[in-house]
Structure formats: structure tokens, C-alpha cells
Tab-separated table of N, CA, C and O in Angstrom:
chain	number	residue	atom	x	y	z
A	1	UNK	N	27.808	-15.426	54.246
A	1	UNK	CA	28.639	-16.502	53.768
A	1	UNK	C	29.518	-17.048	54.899
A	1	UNK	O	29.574	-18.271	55.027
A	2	UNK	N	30.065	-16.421	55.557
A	2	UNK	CA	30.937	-16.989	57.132
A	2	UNK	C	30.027	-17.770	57.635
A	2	UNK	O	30.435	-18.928	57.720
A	3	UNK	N	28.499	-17.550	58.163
A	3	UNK	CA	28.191	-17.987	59.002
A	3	UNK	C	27.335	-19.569	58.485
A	3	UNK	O	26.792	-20.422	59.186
A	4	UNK	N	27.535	-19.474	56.745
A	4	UNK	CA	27.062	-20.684	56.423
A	4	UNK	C	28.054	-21.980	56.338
A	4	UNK	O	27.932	-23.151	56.698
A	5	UNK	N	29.470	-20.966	55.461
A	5	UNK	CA	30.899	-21.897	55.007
A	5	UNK	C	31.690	-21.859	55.830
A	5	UNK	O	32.739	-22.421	55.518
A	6	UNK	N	31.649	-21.291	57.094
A	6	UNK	CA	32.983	-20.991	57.494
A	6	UNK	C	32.669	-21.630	59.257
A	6	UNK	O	31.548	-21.900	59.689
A	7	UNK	N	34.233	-21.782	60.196
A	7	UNK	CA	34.100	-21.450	61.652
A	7	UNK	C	34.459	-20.888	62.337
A	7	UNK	O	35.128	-19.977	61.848
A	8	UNK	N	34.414	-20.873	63.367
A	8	UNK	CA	34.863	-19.550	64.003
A	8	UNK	C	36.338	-19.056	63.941
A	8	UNK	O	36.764	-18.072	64.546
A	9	UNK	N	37.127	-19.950	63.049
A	9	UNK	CA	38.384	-19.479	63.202
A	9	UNK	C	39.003	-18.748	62.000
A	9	UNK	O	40.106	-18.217	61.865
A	10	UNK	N	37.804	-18.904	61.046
A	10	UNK	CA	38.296	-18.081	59.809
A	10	UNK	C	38.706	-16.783	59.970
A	10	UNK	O	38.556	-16.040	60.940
A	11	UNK	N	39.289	-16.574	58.824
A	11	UNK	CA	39.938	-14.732	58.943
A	11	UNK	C	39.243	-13.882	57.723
A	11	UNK	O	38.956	-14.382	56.636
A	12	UNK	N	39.084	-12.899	57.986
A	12	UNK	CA	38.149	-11.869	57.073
A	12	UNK	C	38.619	-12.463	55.508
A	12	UNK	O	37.950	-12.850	54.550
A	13	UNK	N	40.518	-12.304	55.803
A	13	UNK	CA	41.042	-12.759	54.158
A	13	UNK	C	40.441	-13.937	53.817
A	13	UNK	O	39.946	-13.842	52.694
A	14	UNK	N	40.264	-15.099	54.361
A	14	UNK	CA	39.790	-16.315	54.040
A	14	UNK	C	38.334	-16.084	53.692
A	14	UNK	O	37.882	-16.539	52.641
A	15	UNK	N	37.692	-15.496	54.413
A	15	UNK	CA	36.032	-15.441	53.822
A	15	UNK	C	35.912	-14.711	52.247
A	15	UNK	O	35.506	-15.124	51.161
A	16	UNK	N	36.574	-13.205	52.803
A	16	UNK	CA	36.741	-12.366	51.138
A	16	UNK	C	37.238	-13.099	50.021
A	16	UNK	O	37.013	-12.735	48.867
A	17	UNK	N	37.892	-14.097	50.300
A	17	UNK	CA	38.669	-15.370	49.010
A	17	UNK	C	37.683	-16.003	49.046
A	17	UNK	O	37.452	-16.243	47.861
A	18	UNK	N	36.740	-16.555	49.775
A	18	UNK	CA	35.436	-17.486	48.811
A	18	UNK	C	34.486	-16.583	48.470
A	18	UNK	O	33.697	-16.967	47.606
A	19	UNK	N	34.325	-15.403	48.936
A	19	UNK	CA	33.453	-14.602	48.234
A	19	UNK	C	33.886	-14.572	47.026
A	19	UNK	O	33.011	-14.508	46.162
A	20	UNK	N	35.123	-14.601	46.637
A	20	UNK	CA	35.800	-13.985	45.134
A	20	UNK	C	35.293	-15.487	44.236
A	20	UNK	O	34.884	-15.643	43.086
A	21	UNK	N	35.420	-15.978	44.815
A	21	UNK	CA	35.280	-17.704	44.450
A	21	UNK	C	33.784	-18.351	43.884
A	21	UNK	O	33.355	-19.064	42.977
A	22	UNK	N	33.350	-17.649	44.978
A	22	UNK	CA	31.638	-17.790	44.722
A	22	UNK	C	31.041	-16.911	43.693
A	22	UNK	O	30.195	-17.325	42.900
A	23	UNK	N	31.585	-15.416	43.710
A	23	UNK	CA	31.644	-14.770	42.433
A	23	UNK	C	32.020	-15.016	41.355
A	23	UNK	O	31.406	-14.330	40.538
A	24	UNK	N	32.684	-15.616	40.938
A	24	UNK	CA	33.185	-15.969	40.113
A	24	UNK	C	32.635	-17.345	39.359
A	24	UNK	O	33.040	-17.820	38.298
A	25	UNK	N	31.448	-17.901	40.355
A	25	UNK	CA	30.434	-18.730	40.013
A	25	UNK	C	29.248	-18.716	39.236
A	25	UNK	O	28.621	-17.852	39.849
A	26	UNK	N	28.703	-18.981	38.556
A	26	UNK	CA	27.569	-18.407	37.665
A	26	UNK	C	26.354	-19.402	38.982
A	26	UNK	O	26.486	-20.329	39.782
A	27	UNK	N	25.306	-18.531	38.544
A	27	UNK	CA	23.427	-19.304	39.943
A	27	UNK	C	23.145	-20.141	38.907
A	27	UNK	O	22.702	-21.218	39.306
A	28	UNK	N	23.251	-20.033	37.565
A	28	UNK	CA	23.276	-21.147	36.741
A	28	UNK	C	23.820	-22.476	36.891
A	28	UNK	O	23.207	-23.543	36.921
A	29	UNK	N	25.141	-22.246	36.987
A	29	UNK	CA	25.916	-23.708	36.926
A	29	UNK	C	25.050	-24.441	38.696
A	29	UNK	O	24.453	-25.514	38.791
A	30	UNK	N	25.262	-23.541	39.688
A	30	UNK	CA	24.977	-23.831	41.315
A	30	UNK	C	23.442	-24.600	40.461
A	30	UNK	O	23.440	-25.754	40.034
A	31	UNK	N	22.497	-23.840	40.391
A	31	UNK	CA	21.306	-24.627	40.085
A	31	UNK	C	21.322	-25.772	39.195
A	31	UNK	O	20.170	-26.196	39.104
A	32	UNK	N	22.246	-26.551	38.403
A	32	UNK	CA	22.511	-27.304	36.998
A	32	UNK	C	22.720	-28.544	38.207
A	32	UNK	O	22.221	-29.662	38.331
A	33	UNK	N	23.693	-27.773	39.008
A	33	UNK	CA	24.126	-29.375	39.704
A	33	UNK	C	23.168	-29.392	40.751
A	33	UNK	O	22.538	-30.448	40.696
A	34	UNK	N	22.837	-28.743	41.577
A	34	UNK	CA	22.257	-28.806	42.818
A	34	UNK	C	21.675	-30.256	42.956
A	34	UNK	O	21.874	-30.966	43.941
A	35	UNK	N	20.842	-30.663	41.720
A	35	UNK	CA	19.678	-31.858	41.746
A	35	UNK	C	20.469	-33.184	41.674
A	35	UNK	O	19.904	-34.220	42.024
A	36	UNK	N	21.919	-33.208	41.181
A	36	UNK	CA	22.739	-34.435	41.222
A	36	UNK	C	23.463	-34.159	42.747
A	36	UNK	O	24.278	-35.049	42.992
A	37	UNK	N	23.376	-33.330	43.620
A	37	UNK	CA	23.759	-33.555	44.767
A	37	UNK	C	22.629	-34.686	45.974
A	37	UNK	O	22.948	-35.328	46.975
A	38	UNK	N	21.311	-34.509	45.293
A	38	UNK	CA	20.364	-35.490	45.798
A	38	UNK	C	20.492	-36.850	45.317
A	38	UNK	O	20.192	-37.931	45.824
A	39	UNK	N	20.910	-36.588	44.433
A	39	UNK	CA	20.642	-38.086	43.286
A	39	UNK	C	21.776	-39.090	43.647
A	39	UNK	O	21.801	-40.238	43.203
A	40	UNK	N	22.925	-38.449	44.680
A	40	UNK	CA	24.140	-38.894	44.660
A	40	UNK	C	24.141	-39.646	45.696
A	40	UNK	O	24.308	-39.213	46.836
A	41	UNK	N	23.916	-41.106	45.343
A	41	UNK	CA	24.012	-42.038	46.978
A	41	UNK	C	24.800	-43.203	46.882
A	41	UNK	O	24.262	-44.264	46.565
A	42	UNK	N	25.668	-43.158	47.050
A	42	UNK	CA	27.075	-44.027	46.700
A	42	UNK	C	27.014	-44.949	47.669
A	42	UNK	O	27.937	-45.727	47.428
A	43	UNK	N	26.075	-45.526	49.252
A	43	UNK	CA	26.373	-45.883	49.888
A	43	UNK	C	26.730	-47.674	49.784
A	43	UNK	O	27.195	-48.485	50.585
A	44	UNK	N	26.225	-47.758	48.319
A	44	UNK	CA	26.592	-49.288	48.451
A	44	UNK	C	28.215	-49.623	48.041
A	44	UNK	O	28.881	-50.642	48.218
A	45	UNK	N	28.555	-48.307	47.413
A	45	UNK	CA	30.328	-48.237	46.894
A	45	UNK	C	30.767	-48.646	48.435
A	45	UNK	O	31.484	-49.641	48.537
A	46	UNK	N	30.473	-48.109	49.363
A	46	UNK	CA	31.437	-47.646	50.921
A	46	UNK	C	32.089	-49.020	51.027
A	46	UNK	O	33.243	-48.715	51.327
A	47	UNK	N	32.057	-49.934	50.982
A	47	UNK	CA	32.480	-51.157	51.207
A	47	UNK	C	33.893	-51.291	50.874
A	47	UNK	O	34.835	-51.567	51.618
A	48	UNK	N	33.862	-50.923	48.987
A	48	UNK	CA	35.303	-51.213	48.591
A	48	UNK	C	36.038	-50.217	49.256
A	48	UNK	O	37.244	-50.466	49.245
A	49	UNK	N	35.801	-49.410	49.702
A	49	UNK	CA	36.902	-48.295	50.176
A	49	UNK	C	37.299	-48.854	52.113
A	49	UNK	O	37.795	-48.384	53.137
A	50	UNK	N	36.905	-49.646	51.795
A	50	UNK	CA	37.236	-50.514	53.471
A	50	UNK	C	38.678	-51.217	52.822
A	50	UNK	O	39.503	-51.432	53.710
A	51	UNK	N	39.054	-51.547	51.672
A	51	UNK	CA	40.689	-51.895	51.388
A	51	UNK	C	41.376	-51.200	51.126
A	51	UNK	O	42.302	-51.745	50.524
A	52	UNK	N	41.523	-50.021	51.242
A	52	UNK	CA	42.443	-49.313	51.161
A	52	UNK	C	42.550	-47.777	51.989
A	52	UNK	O	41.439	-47.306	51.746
A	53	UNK	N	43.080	-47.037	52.596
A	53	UNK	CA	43.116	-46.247	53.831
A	53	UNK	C	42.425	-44.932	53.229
A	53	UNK	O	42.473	-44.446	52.099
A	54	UNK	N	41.882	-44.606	54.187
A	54	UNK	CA	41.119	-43.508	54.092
A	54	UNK	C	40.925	-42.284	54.824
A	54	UNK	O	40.661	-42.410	56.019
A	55	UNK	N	40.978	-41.490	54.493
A	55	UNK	CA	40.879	-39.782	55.428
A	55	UNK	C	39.754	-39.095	55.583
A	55	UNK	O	39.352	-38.314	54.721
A	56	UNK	N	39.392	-39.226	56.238
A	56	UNK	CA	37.772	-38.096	56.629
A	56	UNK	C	37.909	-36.898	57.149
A	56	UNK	O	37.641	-36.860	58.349
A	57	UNK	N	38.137	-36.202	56.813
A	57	UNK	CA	38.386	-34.505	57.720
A	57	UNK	C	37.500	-33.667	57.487
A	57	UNK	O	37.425	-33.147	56.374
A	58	UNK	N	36.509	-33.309	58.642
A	58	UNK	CA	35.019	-32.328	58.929
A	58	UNK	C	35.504	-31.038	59.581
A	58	UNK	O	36.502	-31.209	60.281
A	59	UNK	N	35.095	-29.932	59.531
A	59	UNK	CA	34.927	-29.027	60.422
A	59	UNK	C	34.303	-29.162	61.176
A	59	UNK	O	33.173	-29.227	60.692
A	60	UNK	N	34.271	-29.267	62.206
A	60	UNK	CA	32.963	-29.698	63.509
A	60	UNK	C	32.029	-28.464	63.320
A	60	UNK	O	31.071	-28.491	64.092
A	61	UNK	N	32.062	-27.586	62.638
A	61	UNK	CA	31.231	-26.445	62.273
A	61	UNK	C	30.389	-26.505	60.928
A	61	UNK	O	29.511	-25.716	60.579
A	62	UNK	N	30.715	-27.285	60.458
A	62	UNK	CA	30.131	-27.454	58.644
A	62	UNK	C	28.781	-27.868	58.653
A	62	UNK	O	28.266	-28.866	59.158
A	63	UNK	N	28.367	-27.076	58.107
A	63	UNK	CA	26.728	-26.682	57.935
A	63	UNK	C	26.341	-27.750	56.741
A	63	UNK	O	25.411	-28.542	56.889
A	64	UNK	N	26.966	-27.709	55.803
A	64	UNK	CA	27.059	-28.278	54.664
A	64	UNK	C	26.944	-29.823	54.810
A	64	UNK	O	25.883	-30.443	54.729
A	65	UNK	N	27.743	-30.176	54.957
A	65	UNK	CA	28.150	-31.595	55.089
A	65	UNK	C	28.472	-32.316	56.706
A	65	UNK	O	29.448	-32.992	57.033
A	66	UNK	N	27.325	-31.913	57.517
A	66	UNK	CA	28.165	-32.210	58.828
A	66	UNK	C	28.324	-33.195	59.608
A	66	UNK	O	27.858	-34.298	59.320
A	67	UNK	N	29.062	-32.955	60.818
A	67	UNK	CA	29.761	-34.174	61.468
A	67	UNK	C	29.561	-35.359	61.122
A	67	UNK	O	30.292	-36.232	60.655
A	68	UNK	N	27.932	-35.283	61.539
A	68	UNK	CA	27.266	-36.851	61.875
A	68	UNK	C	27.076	-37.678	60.649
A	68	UNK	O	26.682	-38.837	60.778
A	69	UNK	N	27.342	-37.138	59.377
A	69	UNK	CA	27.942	-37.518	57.933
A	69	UNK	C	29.047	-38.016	57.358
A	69	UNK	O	29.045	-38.670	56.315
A	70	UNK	N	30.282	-37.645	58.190
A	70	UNK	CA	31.489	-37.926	57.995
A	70	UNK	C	31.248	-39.173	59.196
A	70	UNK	O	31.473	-40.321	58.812
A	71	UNK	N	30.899	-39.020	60.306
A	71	UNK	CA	30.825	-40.310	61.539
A	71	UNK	C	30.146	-41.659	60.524
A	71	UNK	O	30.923	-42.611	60.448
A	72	UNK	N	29.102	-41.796	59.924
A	72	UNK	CA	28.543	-42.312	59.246
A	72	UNK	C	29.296	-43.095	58.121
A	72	UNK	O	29.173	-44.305	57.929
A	73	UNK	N	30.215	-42.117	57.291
A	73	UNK	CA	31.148	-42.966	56.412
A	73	UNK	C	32.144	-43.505	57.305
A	73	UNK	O	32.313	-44.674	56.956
A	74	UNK	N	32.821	-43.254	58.199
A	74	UNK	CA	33.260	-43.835	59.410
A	74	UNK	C	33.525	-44.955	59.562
A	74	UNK	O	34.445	-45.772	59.549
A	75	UNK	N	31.600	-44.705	59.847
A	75	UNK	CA	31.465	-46.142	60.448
A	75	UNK	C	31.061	-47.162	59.657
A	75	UNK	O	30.750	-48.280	60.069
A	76	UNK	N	31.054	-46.607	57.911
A	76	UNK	CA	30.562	-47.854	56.998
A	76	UNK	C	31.856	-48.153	56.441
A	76	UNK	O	31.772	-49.186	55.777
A	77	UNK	N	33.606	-47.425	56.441
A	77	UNK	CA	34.682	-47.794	56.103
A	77	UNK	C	35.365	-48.208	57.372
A	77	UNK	O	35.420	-47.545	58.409
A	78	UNK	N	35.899	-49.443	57.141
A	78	UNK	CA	36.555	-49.966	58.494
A	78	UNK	C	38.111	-48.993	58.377
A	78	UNK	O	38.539	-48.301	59.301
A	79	UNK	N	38.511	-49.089	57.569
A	79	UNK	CA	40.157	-48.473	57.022
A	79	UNK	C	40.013	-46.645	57.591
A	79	UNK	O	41.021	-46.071	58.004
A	80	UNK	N	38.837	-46.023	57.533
A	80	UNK	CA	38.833	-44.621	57.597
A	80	UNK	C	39.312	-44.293	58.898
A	80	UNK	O	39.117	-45.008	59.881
A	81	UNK	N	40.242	-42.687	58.917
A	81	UNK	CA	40.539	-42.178	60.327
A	81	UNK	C	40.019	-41.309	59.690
A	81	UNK	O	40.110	-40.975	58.509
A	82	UNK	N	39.125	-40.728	61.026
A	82	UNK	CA	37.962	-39.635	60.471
A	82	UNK	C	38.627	-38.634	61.608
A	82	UNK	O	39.105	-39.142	62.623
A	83	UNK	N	38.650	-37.048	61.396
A	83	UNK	CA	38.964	-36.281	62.160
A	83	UNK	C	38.488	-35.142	61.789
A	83	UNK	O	38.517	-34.559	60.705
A	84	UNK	N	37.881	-34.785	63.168
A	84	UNK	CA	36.928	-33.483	63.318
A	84	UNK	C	37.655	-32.130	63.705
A	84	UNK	O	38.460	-32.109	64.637
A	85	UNK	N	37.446	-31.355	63.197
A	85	UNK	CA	38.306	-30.048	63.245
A	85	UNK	C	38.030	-29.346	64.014
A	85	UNK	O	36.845	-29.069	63.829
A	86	UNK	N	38.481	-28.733	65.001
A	86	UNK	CA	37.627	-27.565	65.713
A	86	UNK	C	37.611	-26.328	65.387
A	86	UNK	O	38.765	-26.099	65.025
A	87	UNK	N	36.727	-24.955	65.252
A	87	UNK	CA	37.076	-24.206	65.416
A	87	UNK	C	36.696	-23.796	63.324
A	87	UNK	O	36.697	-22.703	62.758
A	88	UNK	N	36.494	-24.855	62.889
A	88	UNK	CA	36.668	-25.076	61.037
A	88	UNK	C	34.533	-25.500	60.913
A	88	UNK	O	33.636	-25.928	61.639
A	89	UNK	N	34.770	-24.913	59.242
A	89	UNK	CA	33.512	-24.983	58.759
A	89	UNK	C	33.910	-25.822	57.407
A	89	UNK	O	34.965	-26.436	57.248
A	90	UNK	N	32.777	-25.706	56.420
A	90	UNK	CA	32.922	-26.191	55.235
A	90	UNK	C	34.226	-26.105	54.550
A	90	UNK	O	34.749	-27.125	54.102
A	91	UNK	N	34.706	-25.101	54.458
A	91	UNK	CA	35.480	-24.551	53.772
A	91	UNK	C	37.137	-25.019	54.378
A	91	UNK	O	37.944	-24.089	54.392
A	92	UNK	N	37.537	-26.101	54.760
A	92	UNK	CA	38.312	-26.945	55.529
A	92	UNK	C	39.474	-26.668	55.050
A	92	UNK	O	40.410	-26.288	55.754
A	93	UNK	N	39.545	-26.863	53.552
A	93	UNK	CA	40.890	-27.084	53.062
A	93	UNK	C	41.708	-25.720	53.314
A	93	UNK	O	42.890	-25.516	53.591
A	94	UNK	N	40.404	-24.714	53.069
A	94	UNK	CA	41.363	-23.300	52.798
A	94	UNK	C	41.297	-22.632	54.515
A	94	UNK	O	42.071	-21.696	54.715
A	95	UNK	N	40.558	-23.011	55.519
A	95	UNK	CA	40.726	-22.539	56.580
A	95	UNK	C	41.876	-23.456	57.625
A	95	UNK	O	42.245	-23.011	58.711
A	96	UNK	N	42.317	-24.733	57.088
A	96	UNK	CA	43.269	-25.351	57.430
A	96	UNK	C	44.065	-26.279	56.295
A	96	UNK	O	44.023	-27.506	56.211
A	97	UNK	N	44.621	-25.578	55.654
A	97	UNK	CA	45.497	-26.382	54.358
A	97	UNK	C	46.675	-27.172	54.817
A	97	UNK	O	46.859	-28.279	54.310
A	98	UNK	N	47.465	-26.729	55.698
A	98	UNK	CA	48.213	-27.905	56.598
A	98	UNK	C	47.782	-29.061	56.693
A	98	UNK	O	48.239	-30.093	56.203
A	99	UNK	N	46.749	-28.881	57.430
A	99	UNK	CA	46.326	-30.611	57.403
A	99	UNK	C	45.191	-31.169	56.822
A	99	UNK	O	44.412	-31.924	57.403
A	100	UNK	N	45.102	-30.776	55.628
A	100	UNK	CA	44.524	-31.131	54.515
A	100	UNK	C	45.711	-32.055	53.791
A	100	UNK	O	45.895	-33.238	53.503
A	101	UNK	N	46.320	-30.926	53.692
A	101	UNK	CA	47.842	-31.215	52.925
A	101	UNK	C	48.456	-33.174	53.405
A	101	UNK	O	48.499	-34.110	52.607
A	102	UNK	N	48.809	-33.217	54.813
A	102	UNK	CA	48.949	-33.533	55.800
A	102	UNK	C	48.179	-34.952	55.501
A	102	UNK	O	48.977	-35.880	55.634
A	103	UNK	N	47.001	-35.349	55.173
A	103	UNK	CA	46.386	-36.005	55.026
A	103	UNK	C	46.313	-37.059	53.903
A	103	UNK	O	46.148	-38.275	53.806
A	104	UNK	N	46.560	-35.769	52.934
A	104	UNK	CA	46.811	-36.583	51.724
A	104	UNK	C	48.070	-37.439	51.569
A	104	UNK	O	48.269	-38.579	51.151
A	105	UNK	N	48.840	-36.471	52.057
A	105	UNK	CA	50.012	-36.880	51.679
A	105	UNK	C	50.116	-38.436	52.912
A	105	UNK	O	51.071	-39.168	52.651
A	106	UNK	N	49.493	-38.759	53.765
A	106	UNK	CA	49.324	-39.764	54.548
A	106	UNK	C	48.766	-40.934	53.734
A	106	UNK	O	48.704	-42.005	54.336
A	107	UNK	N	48.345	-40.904	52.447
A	107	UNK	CA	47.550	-41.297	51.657
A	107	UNK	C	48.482	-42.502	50.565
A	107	UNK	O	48.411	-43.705	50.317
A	108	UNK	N	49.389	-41.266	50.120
A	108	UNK	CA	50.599	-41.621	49.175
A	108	UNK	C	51.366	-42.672	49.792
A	108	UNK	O	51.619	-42.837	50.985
A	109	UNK	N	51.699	-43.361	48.778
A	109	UNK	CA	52.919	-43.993	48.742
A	109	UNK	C	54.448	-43.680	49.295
A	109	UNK	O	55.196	-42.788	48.895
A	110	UNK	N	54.663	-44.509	50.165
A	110	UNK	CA	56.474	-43.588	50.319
A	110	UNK	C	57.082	-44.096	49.181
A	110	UNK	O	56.859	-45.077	48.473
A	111	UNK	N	58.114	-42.972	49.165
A	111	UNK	CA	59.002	-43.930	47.937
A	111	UNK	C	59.950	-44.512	48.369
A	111	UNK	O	60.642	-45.205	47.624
């Protein structure tokens, strides 16, 4: 599981927490969706999301979903700042929640 979700900067605690996570998953539900992860091609949406600001954050390690995927929405949202993580895998939010956090909140409204 590290060497699929994770990068090199994860910590044993961080891997053992998606193990618990993934356990806690039924191969049922994983197989139910798997086939709407193909089916899912939004690329003609990308446009509207060019009016309003956008956050892209990859692990430069993510097996899953990688780089040259996030470069891609990128480059089909004019508004997106896309930023590549070093050192990070799939598992982004929980191997860097700072600037996950960080991001969103770049997102919001000031008051």
C-alpha cells in the first residue's frame, strides 16, 4: 500500500491510518464504483471552471492520478494554480494537510 498511495515522505503512522481506512472498506463497494471511474469524463465541463479560481495539488509521486493529469486540467482551466508536491503520493491530503488546508481556504471568500 505505501508503494502504490503513498511518497517517500510518508510515516509508518500515516500508511497504518489508510490501512485502517482501506479496511474498513468493503472489495464490494471498491468493485461497485471502479466502472464509473472509466465512465467519468467531464472534459467538456473544464471550461466553466476557467471563471472562477482553482487549486490543483498532485503528489509528484501519485500513481493514481498522476502529474501529467493534473498538468492537463491545467492547461484546459485558465484560472487553475496547479502545484506539484514533492516527496507526496496519492494520499496528499493526509501526508500534507497544511497545505491542503492552505488551499482551500485560498478558495474562500474573505470576510
Amino acid at each position: 500500500m505505501r508503494g502504490i498511495l503513498y511518497g517517500s515522505d510518508a510515516t509508518d503512522a500515516m500508511v497504518a491510518r489508510g490501512a485502517d481506512i482501506m479496511a474498513a472498506s468493503s472489495v464490494r463497494s471498491f468493485a461497485a464504483f471502479y466502472p464509473a471511474l472509466g465512465a467519468h469524463d467531464k472534459a467538456q465541463a473544464l471550461a466553466e471552471l476557467g471563471t472562477v479560481p482553482v487549486e490543483i495539488l498532485v503528489g509528484e509521486a501519485d500513481k493514481l492520478t498522476p502529474v501529467k493529469h493534473s498538468g492537463r486540467l491545467a492547461e484546459a482551466i485558465p484560472t487553475a494554480h496547479l502545484q506539484i508536491v514533492p516527496g507526496c503520493g496519492h494520499m496528499l491530503p493526509q501526508e500534507r494537510p497544511d497545505l491542503v488546508t492552505a488551499a482551500i481556504r485560498r478558495l474562500l471568500p474573505t470576510p
